[in-house]
């Protein structure tokens, strides 16, 4: 019915897992700021080469973010902390030891605090500036983010209404993943 991409250490090496997880980290970061589309289990294909464009871009972005966090640590402590917090929270599920799940939204819960802190900091800086145009941009950004996140939360509540609704919605998005069938089977 489905496969577990990291089902054993024989099938994948640490190198393959780290390449693959680099793509997952960037997707976690993306979903922290733009939580759409949401899915209990996201599909991230196994990577086998550093030459894959998505892997290369992901690793470059991760290294870049860590370098930025180090460089701004003295002047922008909150942003630096947020970036380190994001990676620290996801480190236990980075598949150094295979878990059988490449990416699941449940792992990003604590890490998503980083996005909240960064967005809050940016909006605060905009709203407290002396320039009226930037104040308006900050307030409009806050309004837009509040409406968009509120709408997405409202819509997602239908998927989380009960176990059956959740796993049927997940099945629509991931019909290739056996764990979804297993969880839906427990519902019935």
Short mmCIF file of N, CA and C in Angstrom, two decimals:
data_model
loop_
_atom_site.label_atom_id
_atom_site.label_comp_id
_atom_site.label_asym_id
_atom_site.label_seq_id
_atom_site.Cartn_x
_atom_site.Cartn_y
_atom_site.Cartn_z
N UNK A 1 0.84 -1.20 0.00
CA UNK A 1 0.00 0.00 0.00
C UNK A 1 0.87 1.24 0.00
N UNK A 2 1.90 1.25 0.76
CA UNK A 2 2.78 2.42 0.84
C UNK A 2 4.15 1.99 1.31
N UNK A 3 5.07 2.91 1.25
CA UNK A 3 6.42 2.59 1.69
C UNK A 3 6.87 3.58 2.73
N UNK A 4 7.77 3.13 3.56
CA UNK A 4 8.40 4.00 4.55
C UNK A 4 9.78 4.33 4.00
N UNK A 5 10.00 5.56 3.55
CA UNK A 5 11.25 5.91 2.91
C UNK A 5 12.49 5.62 3.76
N UNK A 6 12.41 5.74 5.06
CA UNK A 6 13.56 5.50 5.93
C UNK A 6 13.30 4.30 6.81
N UNK A 7 12.87 3.19 6.23
CA UNK A 7 12.47 2.06 7.06
C UNK A 7 13.63 1.33 7.71
N UNK A 8 14.82 1.42 7.15
CA UNK A 8 15.97 0.78 7.80
C UNK A 8 17.25 1.46 7.37
N UNK A 9 18.28 1.25 8.14
CA UNK A 9 19.57 1.85 7.80
C UNK A 9 20.21 1.16 6.61
N UNK A 10 19.76 -0.04 6.26
CA UNK A 10 20.29 -0.74 5.10
C UNK A 10 19.88 -0.02 3.81
N UNK A 11 18.67 0.48 3.75
CA UNK A 11 18.16 1.12 2.55
C UNK A 11 18.72 2.52 2.34
N UNK A 12 19.03 3.22 3.40
CA UNK A 12 19.51 4.59 3.28
C UNK A 12 20.76 4.78 4.14
N UNK A 13 21.58 5.70 3.70
CA UNK A 13 22.76 6.03 4.48
C UNK A 13 22.49 7.34 5.21
N UNK A 14 23.34 7.65 6.17
CA UNK A 14 23.23 8.92 6.87
C UNK A 14 23.32 10.07 5.87
N UNK A 15 24.19 9.93 4.89
CA UNK A 15 24.35 10.97 3.86
C UNK A 15 23.04 11.21 3.12
N UNK A 16 22.36 10.12 2.68
CA UNK A 16 21.08 10.25 1.98
C UNK A 16 20.03 10.91 2.86
N UNK A 17 19.99 10.51 4.12
CA UNK A 17 19.01 11.09 5.04
C UNK A 17 19.26 12.58 5.25
N UNK A 18 20.51 12.98 5.42
CA UNK A 18 20.82 14.39 5.63
C UNK A 18 20.50 15.23 4.39
N UNK A 19 20.78 14.67 3.21
CA UNK A 19 20.42 15.38 1.98
C UNK A 19 18.90 15.60 1.91
N UNK A 20 18.17 14.54 2.22
CA UNK A 20 16.71 14.60 2.16
C UNK A 20 16.16 15.55 3.22
N UNK A 21 16.69 15.48 4.42
CA UNK A 21 16.21 16.32 5.51
C UNK A 21 16.50 17.79 5.23
N UNK A 22 17.54 18.09 4.48
CA UNK A 22 17.80 19.50 4.14
C UNK A 22 16.60 20.09 3.39
N UNK A 23 16.01 19.31 2.50
CA UNK A 23 14.82 19.78 1.79
C UNK A 23 13.64 19.93 2.74
N UNK A 24 13.52 19.00 3.67
CA UNK A 24 12.42 19.07 4.65
C UNK A 24 12.56 20.31 5.54
N UNK A 25 13.79 20.64 5.94
CA UNK A 25 14.00 21.83 6.78
C UNK A 25 13.52 23.10 6.08
N UNK A 26 13.81 23.21 4.80
CA UNK A 26 13.36 24.39 4.06
C UNK A 26 11.84 24.40 3.93
N UNK A 27 11.25 23.22 3.76
CA UNK A 27 9.79 23.18 3.69
C UNK A 27 9.17 23.52 5.04
N UNK A 28 9.78 23.07 6.13
CA UNK A 28 9.31 23.46 7.46
C UNK A 28 9.38 24.97 7.62
N UNK A 29 10.47 25.56 7.18
CA UNK A 29 10.64 27.01 7.27
C UNK A 29 9.57 27.72 6.46
N UNK A 30 9.35 27.26 5.24
CA UNK A 30 8.31 27.83 4.39
C UNK A 30 6.94 27.74 5.06
N UNK A 31 6.61 26.56 5.58
CA UNK A 31 5.30 26.37 6.21
C UNK A 31 5.15 27.18 7.49
N UNK A 32 6.25 27.51 8.13
CA UNK A 32 6.18 28.34 9.33
C UNK A 32 5.69 29.75 9.01
N UNK A 33 6.04 30.24 7.84
CA UNK A 33 5.63 31.58 7.43
C UNK A 33 4.38 31.56 6.56
N UNK A 34 4.28 30.57 5.69
CA UNK A 34 3.14 30.45 4.78
C UNK A 34 2.54 29.06 4.98
N UNK A 35 1.65 28.91 5.94
CA UNK A 35 1.13 27.58 6.28
C UNK A 35 0.09 27.04 5.29
N UNK A 36 0.54 26.84 4.07
CA UNK A 36 -0.35 26.32 3.03
C UNK A 36 0.50 25.66 1.95
N UNK A 37 0.16 24.50 1.49
CA UNK A 37 -0.88 23.58 1.93
C UNK A 37 -0.40 22.76 3.12
N UNK A 38 -1.30 22.49 4.03
CA UNK A 38 -0.98 21.71 5.21
C UNK A 38 -1.37 20.25 5.00
N UNK A 39 -0.59 19.37 5.58
CA UNK A 39 -0.82 17.94 5.46
C UNK A 39 -0.13 17.27 6.64
N UNK A 40 -0.71 16.26 7.18
CA UNK A 40 -0.10 15.59 8.33
C UNK A 40 1.28 15.05 7.95
N UNK A 41 1.38 14.38 6.81
CA UNK A 41 2.64 13.83 6.32
C UNK A 41 2.95 14.41 4.95
N UNK A 42 3.98 15.20 4.86
CA UNK A 42 4.37 15.78 3.58
C UNK A 42 5.27 14.82 2.82
N UNK A 43 5.16 14.86 1.52
CA UNK A 43 5.98 13.99 0.68
C UNK A 43 7.28 14.72 0.35
N UNK A 44 8.38 14.13 0.75
CA UNK A 44 9.71 14.62 0.42
C UNK A 44 10.45 13.41 -0.17
N UNK A 45 10.80 13.49 -1.42
CA UNK A 45 11.46 12.36 -2.07
C UNK A 45 12.89 12.19 -1.54
N UNK A 46 13.29 10.94 -1.45
CA UNK A 46 14.63 10.60 -0.99
C UNK A 46 15.67 11.18 -1.94
N UNK A 47 16.67 11.83 -1.40
CA UNK A 47 17.74 12.41 -2.20
C UNK A 47 18.98 11.54 -2.09
N UNK A 48 19.68 11.40 -3.21
CA UNK A 48 20.86 10.55 -3.23
C UNK A 48 22.12 11.28 -3.68
N UNK A 49 21.96 12.55 -4.10
CA UNK A 49 23.11 13.26 -4.62
C UNK A 49 23.09 14.73 -4.19
N UNK A 50 24.25 15.23 -3.90
CA UNK A 50 24.41 16.65 -3.57
C UNK A 50 24.18 17.51 -4.80
N UNK A 51 24.23 16.91 -5.97
CA UNK A 51 24.06 17.64 -7.22
C UNK A 51 22.60 17.95 -7.56
N UNK A 52 21.66 17.40 -6.81
CA UNK A 52 20.25 17.70 -7.05
C UNK A 52 20.01 19.17 -6.74
N UNK A 53 19.40 19.91 -7.65
CA UNK A 53 19.21 21.36 -7.44
C UNK A 53 18.49 21.71 -6.14
N UNK A 54 17.44 20.98 -5.80
CA UNK A 54 16.69 21.28 -4.56
C UNK A 54 17.56 21.05 -3.32
N UNK A 55 18.36 20.02 -3.35
CA UNK A 55 19.24 19.72 -2.23
C UNK A 55 20.31 20.80 -2.11
N UNK A 56 20.91 21.15 -3.22
CA UNK A 56 21.96 22.16 -3.21
C UNK A 56 21.43 23.50 -2.72
N UNK A 57 20.26 23.89 -3.21
CA UNK A 57 19.65 25.14 -2.74
C UNK A 57 19.28 25.07 -1.26
N UNK A 58 18.77 23.94 -0.82
CA UNK A 58 18.38 23.79 0.58
C UNK A 58 19.60 23.88 1.50
N UNK A 59 20.64 23.18 1.16
CA UNK A 59 21.84 23.21 1.99
C UNK A 59 22.45 24.61 2.00
N UNK A 60 22.48 25.25 0.84
CA UNK A 60 23.00 26.63 0.76
C UNK A 60 22.17 27.56 1.63
N UNK A 61 20.85 27.42 1.58
CA UNK A 61 19.96 28.27 2.38
C UNK A 61 20.17 28.02 3.88
N UNK A 62 20.29 26.77 4.27
CA UNK A 62 20.49 26.45 5.69
C UNK A 62 21.82 27.02 6.19
N UNK A 63 22.87 26.80 5.43
CA UNK A 63 24.18 27.35 5.82
C UNK A 63 24.11 28.87 5.86
N UNK A 64 23.45 29.47 4.87
CA UNK A 64 23.30 30.93 4.85
C UNK A 64 22.55 31.45 6.07
N UNK A 65 21.48 30.78 6.45
CA UNK A 65 20.70 31.21 7.62
C UNK A 65 21.51 31.07 8.92
N UNK A 66 22.29 30.02 9.02
CA UNK A 66 23.13 29.85 10.21
C UNK A 66 24.21 30.92 10.25
N UNK A 67 24.81 31.22 9.12
CA UNK A 67 25.82 32.29 9.06
C UNK A 67 25.20 33.63 9.43
N UNK A 68 24.02 33.91 8.89
CA UNK A 68 23.32 35.16 9.23
C UNK A 68 23.04 35.22 10.73
N UNK A 69 22.57 34.11 11.29
CA UNK A 69 22.27 34.08 12.73
C UNK A 69 23.51 34.38 13.57
N UNK A 70 24.65 33.87 13.16
CA UNK A 70 25.90 34.13 13.88
C UNK A 70 26.32 35.59 13.73
N UNK A 71 26.24 36.10 12.49
CA UNK A 71 26.70 37.46 12.23
C UNK A 71 25.84 38.53 12.91
N UNK A 72 24.56 38.29 13.05
CA UNK A 72 23.68 39.30 13.65
C UNK A 72 23.41 39.07 15.13
N UNK A 73 24.09 38.09 15.70
CA UNK A 73 23.81 37.70 17.09
C UNK A 73 23.93 38.84 18.09
N UNK A 74 24.85 39.76 17.88
CA UNK A 74 25.03 40.85 18.84
C UNK A 74 24.02 41.98 18.64
N UNK A 75 23.66 42.27 17.40
CA UNK A 75 22.78 43.42 17.13
C UNK A 75 21.30 43.04 17.07
N UNK A 76 21.01 41.90 16.55
CA UNK A 76 19.61 41.46 16.41
C UNK A 76 19.44 40.13 17.14
N UNK A 77 19.47 40.18 18.44
CA UNK A 77 19.44 38.96 19.26
C UNK A 77 18.18 38.13 19.05
N UNK A 78 17.06 38.80 18.91
CA UNK A 78 15.80 38.07 18.76
C UNK A 78 15.77 37.29 17.44
N UNK A 79 16.21 37.91 16.36
CA UNK A 79 16.23 37.22 15.06
C UNK A 79 17.23 36.06 15.10
N UNK A 80 18.40 36.32 15.65
CA UNK A 80 19.42 35.28 15.76
C UNK A 80 18.90 34.11 16.60
N UNK A 81 18.32 34.42 17.75
CA UNK A 81 17.75 33.38 18.61
C UNK A 81 16.69 32.59 17.85
N UNK A 82 15.83 33.29 17.13
CA UNK A 82 14.74 32.63 16.40
C UNK A 82 15.28 31.64 15.37
N UNK A 83 16.31 32.03 14.65
CA UNK A 83 16.88 31.13 13.65
C UNK A 83 17.51 29.90 14.31
N UNK A 84 18.27 30.12 15.37
CA UNK A 84 18.86 28.98 16.08
C UNK A 84 17.78 28.10 16.70
N UNK A 85 16.75 28.72 17.26
CA UNK A 85 15.65 27.97 17.87
C UNK A 85 14.98 27.05 16.85
N UNK A 86 14.77 27.57 15.65
CA UNK A 86 14.14 26.79 14.59
C UNK A 86 14.92 25.50 14.33
N UNK A 87 16.21 25.63 14.12
CA UNK A 87 17.02 24.45 13.81
C UNK A 87 17.19 23.54 15.03
N UNK A 88 17.30 24.12 16.19
CA UNK A 88 17.44 23.34 17.41
C UNK A 88 16.20 22.47 17.66
N UNK A 89 15.03 23.04 17.45
CA UNK A 89 13.78 22.29 17.67
C UNK A 89 13.61 21.14 16.68
N UNK A 90 14.14 21.31 15.48
CA UNK A 90 13.98 20.26 14.47
C UNK A 90 15.13 19.25 14.48
N UNK A 91 16.19 19.55 15.20
CA UNK A 91 17.35 18.64 15.23
C UNK A 91 17.00 17.22 15.69
N UNK A 92 16.17 17.04 16.72
CA UNK A 92 15.87 15.65 17.15
C UNK A 92 15.15 14.81 16.09
N UNK A 93 14.49 15.44 15.14
CA UNK A 93 13.77 14.69 14.11
C UNK A 93 14.44 14.84 12.75
N UNK A 94 15.73 15.14 12.75
CA UNK A 94 16.47 15.35 11.51
C UNK A 94 16.94 14.04 10.88
N UNK A 95 16.47 12.93 11.37
CA UNK A 95 16.75 11.61 10.80
C UNK A 95 18.22 11.24 10.79
N UNK A 96 18.97 11.72 11.77
CA UNK A 96 20.33 11.21 11.94
C UNK A 96 20.20 9.72 12.27
N UNK A 97 19.22 9.43 13.11
CA UNK A 97 18.82 8.05 13.35
C UNK A 97 17.46 7.91 12.67
N UNK A 98 17.29 6.95 11.78
CA UNK A 98 16.05 6.85 11.00
C UNK A 98 14.80 6.76 11.87
N UNK A 99 13.80 7.56 11.52
CA UNK A 99 12.54 7.53 12.27
C UNK A 99 11.40 6.94 11.46
N UNK A 100 11.58 6.81 10.16
CA UNK A 100 10.52 6.31 9.31
C UNK A 100 9.63 7.41 8.76
N UNK A 101 9.80 8.63 9.25
CA UNK A 101 9.02 9.77 8.77
C UNK A 101 10.00 10.87 8.37
N UNK A 102 9.94 11.28 7.13
CA UNK A 102 10.84 12.33 6.68
C UNK A 102 10.36 13.69 7.19
N UNK A 103 9.07 13.94 7.04
CA UNK A 103 8.53 15.24 7.44
C UNK A 103 7.09 15.09 7.90
N UNK A 104 6.81 15.62 9.07
CA UNK A 104 5.45 15.64 9.60
C UNK A 104 5.25 16.97 10.31
N UNK A 105 4.10 17.56 10.13
CA UNK A 105 3.84 18.88 10.71
C UNK A 105 3.96 18.91 12.22
N UNK A 106 3.68 17.79 12.86
CA UNK A 106 3.75 17.75 14.32
C UNK A 106 5.14 18.09 14.82
N UNK A 107 6.16 17.84 14.02
CA UNK A 107 7.53 18.14 14.43
C UNK A 107 7.84 19.63 14.41
N UNK A 108 7.05 20.40 13.69
CA UNK A 108 7.35 21.83 13.51
C UNK A 108 6.67 22.72 14.55
N UNK A 109 5.93 22.14 15.47
CA UNK A 109 5.16 22.95 16.41
C UNK A 109 6.04 23.93 17.18
N UNK A 110 7.03 23.45 17.88
CA UNK A 110 7.89 24.34 18.67
C UNK A 110 8.75 25.23 17.77
N UNK A 111 9.19 24.68 16.65
CA UNK A 111 10.03 25.45 15.73
C UNK A 111 9.27 26.63 15.12
N UNK A 112 7.95 26.51 14.99
CA UNK A 112 7.17 27.59 14.38
C UNK A 112 7.13 28.85 15.23
N UNK A 113 7.52 28.75 16.48
CA UNK A 113 7.65 29.95 17.31
C UNK A 113 8.62 30.94 16.67
N UNK A 114 9.61 30.43 15.98
CA UNK A 114 10.59 31.28 15.31
C UNK A 114 9.92 32.24 14.32
N UNK A 115 9.02 31.72 13.52
CA UNK A 115 8.33 32.57 12.54
C UNK A 115 7.50 33.63 13.24
N UNK A 116 6.84 33.26 14.32
CA UNK A 116 6.05 34.23 15.07
C UNK A 116 6.92 35.35 15.63
N UNK A 117 8.06 34.98 16.17
CA UNK A 117 8.97 35.98 16.72
C UNK A 117 9.51 36.91 15.63
N UNK A 118 9.90 36.33 14.51
CA UNK A 118 10.45 37.14 13.41
C UNK A 118 9.40 38.07 12.83
N UNK A 119 8.20 37.53 12.56
CA UNK A 119 7.13 38.39 12.01
C UNK A 119 6.74 39.47 13.01
N UNK A 120 6.63 39.11 14.27
CA UNK A 120 6.30 40.09 15.30
C UNK A 120 7.34 41.18 15.40
N UNK A 121 8.61 40.81 15.32
CA UNK A 121 9.71 41.77 15.38
C UNK A 121 9.66 42.74 14.18
N UNK A 122 9.45 42.19 13.00
CA UNK A 122 9.40 43.03 11.79
C UNK A 122 8.23 44.01 11.87
N UNK A 123 7.06 43.51 12.26
CA UNK A 123 5.89 44.39 12.35
C UNK A 123 6.09 45.44 13.44
N UNK A 124 6.67 45.04 14.55
CA UNK A 124 6.96 46.01 15.62
C UNK A 124 7.88 47.11 15.12
N UNK A 125 8.93 46.75 14.41
CA UNK A 125 9.86 47.74 13.87
C UNK A 125 9.16 48.68 12.89
N UNK A 126 8.28 48.14 12.07
CA UNK A 126 7.55 48.97 11.11
C UNK A 126 6.60 49.93 11.82
N UNK A 127 5.87 49.43 12.79
CA UNK A 127 4.85 50.24 13.47
C UNK A 127 5.48 51.32 14.36
N UNK A 128 6.66 51.06 14.90
CA UNK A 128 7.28 52.03 15.81
C UNK A 128 8.25 52.99 15.12
N UNK A 129 8.31 52.94 13.81
CA UNK A 129 9.19 53.85 13.08
C UNK A 129 8.58 55.26 13.02
N UNK A 130 9.38 56.23 12.66
CA UNK A 130 8.90 57.60 12.56
C UNK A 130 8.20 57.89 11.23
N UNK A 131 8.37 57.03 10.27
CA UNK A 131 7.78 57.25 8.94
C UNK A 131 6.36 56.68 8.89
N UNK A 132 5.43 57.54 8.56
CA UNK A 132 4.02 57.15 8.53
C UNK A 132 3.74 56.06 7.50
N UNK A 133 4.44 56.12 6.38
CA UNK A 133 4.23 55.10 5.34
C UNK A 133 4.57 53.72 5.88
N UNK A 134 5.68 53.61 6.60
CA UNK A 134 6.08 52.32 7.16
C UNK A 134 5.13 51.86 8.27
N UNK A 135 4.59 52.82 9.04
CA UNK A 135 3.60 52.47 10.06
C UNK A 135 2.36 51.85 9.41
N UNK A 136 1.93 52.45 8.32
CA UNK A 136 0.76 51.94 7.60
C UNK A 136 1.05 50.56 7.03
N UNK A 137 2.25 50.39 6.46
CA UNK A 137 2.65 49.08 5.93
C UNK A 137 2.64 48.05 7.05
N UNK A 138 3.17 48.41 8.21
CA UNK A 138 3.19 47.50 9.35
C UNK A 138 1.80 47.11 9.81
N UNK A 139 0.92 48.09 9.92
CA UNK A 139 -0.45 47.80 10.36
C UNK A 139 -1.21 46.98 9.32
N UNK A 140 -1.03 47.31 8.05
CA UNK A 140 -1.68 46.52 6.99
C UNK A 140 -1.13 45.09 6.95
N UNK A 141 0.17 44.96 7.18
CA UNK A 141 0.77 43.62 7.23
C UNK A 141 0.18 42.81 8.38
N UNK A 142 0.07 43.45 9.53
CA UNK A 142 -0.52 42.78 10.69
C UNK A 142 -1.95 42.35 10.40
N UNK A 143 -2.72 43.23 9.80
CA UNK A 143 -4.11 42.92 9.45
C UNK A 143 -4.18 41.78 8.44
N UNK A 144 -3.36 41.85 7.42
CA UNK A 144 -3.35 40.82 6.38
C UNK A 144 -2.94 39.46 6.96
N UNK A 145 -1.89 39.46 7.77
CA UNK A 145 -1.42 38.20 8.36
C UNK A 145 -2.48 37.62 9.29
N UNK A 146 -3.10 38.48 10.09
CA UNK A 146 -4.14 38.01 11.02
C UNK A 146 -5.32 37.40 10.27
N UNK A 147 -5.76 38.07 9.21
CA UNK A 147 -6.89 37.55 8.43
C UNK A 147 -6.51 36.25 7.72
N UNK A 148 -5.34 36.23 7.09
CA UNK A 148 -4.92 35.04 6.34
C UNK A 148 -4.72 33.85 7.27
N UNK A 149 -4.00 34.04 8.37
CA UNK A 149 -3.78 32.94 9.30
C UNK A 149 -5.08 32.50 9.96
N UNK A 150 -5.95 33.44 10.27
CA UNK A 150 -7.25 33.11 10.84
C UNK A 150 -8.08 32.27 9.90
N UNK A 151 -8.10 32.65 8.63
CA UNK A 151 -8.85 31.91 7.62
C UNK A 151 -8.29 30.49 7.46
N UNK A 152 -6.96 30.40 7.36
CA UNK A 152 -6.33 29.08 7.21
C UNK A 152 -6.59 28.19 8.42
N UNK A 153 -6.58 28.78 9.61
CA UNK A 153 -6.87 28.02 10.83
C UNK A 153 -8.32 27.53 10.82
N UNK A 154 -9.23 28.41 10.44
CA UNK A 154 -10.65 28.05 10.35
C UNK A 154 -10.84 26.88 9.38
N UNK A 155 -10.21 26.96 8.21
CA UNK A 155 -10.34 25.90 7.22
C UNK A 155 -9.72 24.59 7.70
N UNK A 156 -8.60 24.68 8.39
CA UNK A 156 -7.91 23.48 8.85
C UNK A 156 -8.69 22.76 9.96
N UNK A 157 -9.51 23.52 10.68
CA UNK A 157 -10.32 22.92 11.74
C UNK A 157 -11.27 21.85 11.20
N UNK A 158 -11.72 22.00 9.96
CA UNK A 158 -12.60 20.99 9.38
C UNK A 158 -11.87 19.66 9.20
N UNK A 159 -10.59 19.73 8.84
CA UNK A 159 -9.81 18.50 8.69
C UNK A 159 -9.56 17.84 10.04
N UNK A 160 -9.46 18.64 11.09
CA UNK A 160 -9.18 18.11 12.42
C UNK A 160 -10.45 17.90 13.26
N UNK A 161 -11.61 17.89 12.60
CA UNK A 161 -12.88 17.73 13.30
C UNK A 161 -12.90 16.45 14.12
N UNK A 162 -12.43 15.37 13.52
CA UNK A 162 -12.32 14.09 14.22
C UNK A 162 -11.27 13.25 13.49
N UNK A 163 -10.96 12.08 14.03
CA UNK A 163 -9.91 11.24 13.43
C UNK A 163 -10.25 10.83 12.01
N UNK A 164 -11.51 10.50 11.77
CA UNK A 164 -11.90 10.08 10.43
C UNK A 164 -11.69 11.21 9.42
N UNK A 165 -12.13 12.40 9.75
CA UNK A 165 -11.96 13.54 8.84
C UNK A 165 -10.49 13.82 8.58
N UNK A 166 -9.68 13.74 9.63
CA UNK A 166 -8.25 14.01 9.49
C UNK A 166 -7.59 13.02 8.54
N UNK A 167 -7.84 11.74 8.74
CA UNK A 167 -7.15 10.75 7.92
C UNK A 167 -7.73 10.65 6.52
N UNK A 168 -9.02 10.97 6.34
CA UNK A 168 -9.55 11.02 4.98
C UNK A 168 -8.95 12.19 4.20
N UNK A 169 -8.79 13.33 4.86
CA UNK A 169 -8.15 14.49 4.23
C UNK A 169 -6.69 14.17 3.90
N UNK A 170 -6.01 13.53 4.82
CA UNK A 170 -4.61 13.16 4.59
C UNK A 170 -4.51 12.15 3.45
N UNK A 171 -5.47 11.23 3.37
CA UNK A 171 -5.48 10.25 2.29
C UNK A 171 -5.63 10.92 0.93
N UNK A 172 -6.42 11.98 0.86
CA UNK A 172 -6.56 12.73 -0.40
C UNK A 172 -5.20 13.28 -0.85
N UNK A 173 -4.40 13.71 0.11
CA UNK A 173 -3.13 14.35 -0.21
C UNK A 173 -1.99 13.36 -0.33
N UNK A 174 -2.07 12.24 0.37
CA UNK A 174 -0.98 11.26 0.38
C UNK A 174 -1.50 9.84 0.20
N UNK A 175 -2.10 9.52 -0.96
CA UNK A 175 -2.61 8.16 -1.14
C UNK A 175 -1.49 7.12 -1.28
N UNK A 176 -0.25 7.58 -1.39
CA UNK A 176 0.90 6.69 -1.55
C UNK A 176 1.53 6.25 -0.24
N UNK A 177 1.03 6.75 0.88
CA UNK A 177 1.69 6.54 2.17
C UNK A 177 0.91 5.55 3.02
N UNK A 178 1.51 4.41 3.29
CA UNK A 178 0.84 3.34 4.02
C UNK A 178 0.40 3.69 5.42
N UNK A 179 1.14 4.56 6.08
CA UNK A 179 0.80 4.94 7.46
C UNK A 179 -0.58 5.61 7.51
N UNK A 180 -0.96 6.30 6.45
CA UNK A 180 -2.28 6.95 6.41
C UNK A 180 -3.38 5.89 6.40
N UNK A 181 -3.19 4.84 5.58
CA UNK A 181 -4.16 3.75 5.54
C UNK A 181 -4.24 3.06 6.91
N UNK A 182 -3.09 2.86 7.52
CA UNK A 182 -3.04 2.23 8.83
C UNK A 182 -3.84 3.05 9.84
N UNK A 183 -3.60 4.35 9.88
CA UNK A 183 -4.31 5.21 10.84
C UNK A 183 -5.80 5.27 10.54
N UNK A 184 -6.15 5.29 9.27
CA UNK A 184 -7.57 5.28 8.90
C UNK A 184 -8.20 3.94 9.28
N UNK A 185 -7.44 2.87 9.18
CA UNK A 185 -7.94 1.56 9.58
C UNK A 185 -8.26 1.50 11.07
N UNK A 186 -7.45 2.18 11.88
CA UNK A 186 -7.73 2.23 13.33
C UNK A 186 -9.02 2.98 13.62
N UNK A 187 -9.35 3.95 12.77
CA UNK A 187 -10.60 4.70 12.95
C UNK A 187 -11.80 3.80 12.74
N UNK A 188 -11.73 2.96 11.71
CA UNK A 188 -12.86 2.10 11.39
C UNK A 188 -12.83 0.84 12.21
#
